Amino acid sequence: GEGLESGAADGKGKYFANVEEKGFLQRADAKTLKVDTVYQIAGCKPPAQGLSMDRSTRRLFMACDNGMLIVNADNGHVVATIPTSGRADQNCFDSGAKVAFNPNRTDSTLTVVHEDSPDKFSVTETVRTGGPSRTCAVDEKTHKVYLFYSEGATRENRQLVVAVFAP
């Protein structure tokens, strides 16, 4: 691909990857290691960066520069668009709580999106993170969300900051 950024596996032999510079998705077969489908995603302003998945409803959460697009993994159709301030290198999904998280580097916020049904999503809150986080991870047992960013003006004095958000 042209600038593959992040990916998600469906647990059924398929792997999805964001193509950063073009804002589309590639689906590959895990056995053959070959791309079998390309989904052109209307409405994704490149760069396309973070990608996570709800395996049970087969919804992909695709972070684009203009928002998070929720995509049907079976046909590539966009089922919802959530406006965000953007620049998430990796977003994350809590399958137990049915909540997606999109860190927004541009304004140091975290957009929290609840999956009401496979085709209906609602923003529950937008939280200040304390810094320009671009990545997140979720602990599905505790439902804590971990965000990562660095502080410091130069490489010599830069420090990693981990912000933890609990339900």
PDB file of N, CA and C in Angstrom, residues 93-94 137-146:
ATOM      1  N   PHE A  93     -10.992   0.706  20.836  1.00  0.00           N
ATOM      2  CA  PHE A  93     -12.380   0.306  21.032  1.00  0.00           C
ATOM      3  C   PHE A  93     -12.476  -0.645  22.217  1.00  0.00           C
ATOM      4  N   ASP A  94     -13.438  -0.391  23.098  1.00  0.00           N
ATOM      5  CA  ASP A  94     -13.722  -1.248  24.247  1.00  0.00           C
ATOM      6  C   ASP A  94     -14.957  -2.074  23.893  1.00  0.00           C
ATOM      7  N   ALA A 137      -4.866   3.182  24.093  1.00  0.00           N
ATOM      8  CA  ALA A 137      -5.074   1.752  24.298  1.00  0.00           C
ATOM      9  C   ALA A 137      -6.133   1.622  25.378  1.00  0.00           C
ATOM     10  N   VAL A 138      -6.906   0.544  25.325  1.00  0.00           N
ATOM     11  CA  VAL A 138      -7.959   0.348  26.308  1.00  0.00           C
ATOM     12  C   VAL A 138      -7.772  -0.999  26.997  1.00  0.00           C
ATOM     13  N   ASP A 139      -7.981  -1.013  28.302  1.00  0.00           N
ATOM     14  CA  ASP A 139      -7.986  -2.252  29.085  1.00  0.00           C
ATOM     15  C   ASP A 139      -9.447  -2.673  29.196  1.00  0.00           C
ATOM     16  N   GLU A 140      -9.815  -3.736  28.501  1.00  0.00           N
ATOM     17  CA  GLU A 140     -11.220  -4.133  28.443  1.00  0.00           C
ATOM     18  C   GLU A 140     -11.746  -4.731  29.739  1.00  0.00           C
ATOM     19  N   LYS A 141     -10.866  -5.078  30.676  1.00  0.00           N
ATOM     20  CA  LYS A 141     -11.324  -5.567  31.981  1.00  0.00           C
ATOM     21  C   LYS A 141     -11.682  -4.416  32.907  1.00  0.00           C
ATOM     22  N   THR A 142     -10.836  -3.398  32.948  1.00  0.00           N
ATOM     23  CA  THR A 142     -11.073  -2.259  33.842  1.00  0.00           C
ATOM     24  C   THR A 142     -11.778  -1.105  33.135  1.00  0.00           C
ATOM     25  N   HIS A 143     -11.809  -1.136  31.806  1.00  0.00           N
ATOM     26  CA  HIS A 143     -12.374  -0.082  30.956  1.00  0.00           C
ATOM     27  C   HIS A 143     -11.592   1.224  31.047  1.00  0.00           C
ATOM     28  N   LYS A 144     -10.372   1.155  31.540  1.00  0.00           N
ATOM     29  CA  LYS A 144      -9.505   2.334  31.566  1.00  0.00           C
ATOM     30  C   LYS A 144      -8.926   2.560  30.179  1.00  0.00           C
ATOM     31  N   VAL A 145      -8.778   3.834  29.839  1.00  0.00           N
ATOM     32  CA  VAL A 145      -8.199   4.224  28.558  1.00  0.00           C
ATOM     33  C   VAL A 145      -6.874   4.917  28.845  1.00  0.00           C
ATOM     34  N   TYR A 146      -5.839   4.489  28.124  1.00  0.00           N
ATOM     35  CA  TYR A 146      -4.500   5.041  28.294  1.00  0.00           C
ATOM     36  C   TYR A 146      -4.156   5.855  27.054  1.00  0.00           C
TER      37      TYR A 146
END
